[in-house]
Amino acid sequence: MNFEITENQKMITQMIRDFGAKYIKPNVMLWDESQEFPVQLFKEMGKLGLMGVLVPEVYGGSGLSYFEYVTAIKEISKIDGSIGLSVAAHNSLCTGHILKFGNEEQKRKWLPKLATAEWIGAWGLTEANTGSDAANMRTVAVKDGDYWVINGSKNFITHGKSSNIAVVIVRTGQTGDSHGMTAFVIEKTTPGFTSGRKENKLGMRASETTELIFDNCRVHKDNMLGKEGEGFIQSMQVLDGGRISIAALSLGIAQGAFEAALAYSQERQQFNQPISSFQGISFKLADMATEIEAANLLTFQAADLKNRGEAVRKESAMAKYYASEVAVRTANEAVQIFGGYGYTKDFPVEKFYRDAKLCTIGEGTSEIQKLVIARSILK
């Protein structure tokens, strides 16, 4: 693995820092307090190629690698984890699923709109009764001639209300059968497809999370991704890449919290000296920096494997598991270093603290990641 940062990564980093300083940073707390999903911001990021990082240029994307993708998610998340989460979900889940499993006609139909953020994408696997236990989903599709009629609901769906299109995995076979689920692409204008309740969340509040509801929703067979019964297997492969996204998201949050704590510790004076001079604080900073570096290496190792088309399930699970837990620990220590001010909304670390926790839950909890890792090493 080459540890040298590429010119593309350097350019993306600078581009996002400039863009973020102008368009994201001034609005972070406004969006957080109002729980506003800033659709227009994502349209602007689409113009920069950030909403189709991995999509080949022939389909309107940037045609870049996972190195650039991880860099983009990390840099955005250093400013606002909510925005980083939505960029990740759009790229790796909805767009990524169509890119990996769509036929040529499907790719040409939907990817250009997604890659440019003309359309915002959502991805639906989770249901109220089935989180990690996806094989027991209750949203059902029944065949009716050239159409499939879908009934049921999905929840905890990132931008489920504001999206224009969703990839949804539904049951077409027996409950509990891993080959009894199928993936469909469903446009929001399809009759019987609506969004439901919006969640009032602890963190990531500018990243919209809602239900998707299907009431006799008729979807043409041409909207099926791959073959009938492949939906769950496809989803597990999509999540292998998605976990790299969440590792990058976690890295950004951790780095943002660390940099804020580091700067504050050098400015804050107690007993006539900066608090960074005290071992109790400097050792916290040393632990934070070391864990972030380790998480960074795990994440780019997984990205490297993904770039080379090799198996990545264990490595992406390790990166996601470790980086997300590091984000929580780092944000917690950052609040501690800020002391009482860290508990106020006048400083950024309380938001990093709230946002970080979701990284240990979304796209597979830390416990599920350990299960994936254990199965890989116990073969």
Short mmCIF file of C-alpha atoms in Angstrom, two decimals, residues 143-148 219-222:
data_model
loop_
_atom_site.label_atom_id
_atom_site.label_comp_id
_atom_site.label_asym_id
_atom_site.label_seq_id
_atom_site.Cartn_x
_atom_site.Cartn_y
_atom_site.Cartn_z
CA LYS A 143 -45.90 -10.44 -8.78
CA ASP A 144 -48.79 -9.26 -10.96
CA GLY A 145 -48.01 -9.69 -14.66
CA ASP A 146 -45.16 -7.35 -15.62
CA TYR A 147 -45.44 -5.55 -12.27
CA TRP A 148 -44.67 -6.20 -8.62
CA VAL A 219 -43.27 -1.34 -9.74
CA HIS A 220 -42.42 -2.59 -13.25
CA LYS A 221 -40.19 -5.63 -13.58
CA ASP A 222 -37.63 -3.48 -15.43
#
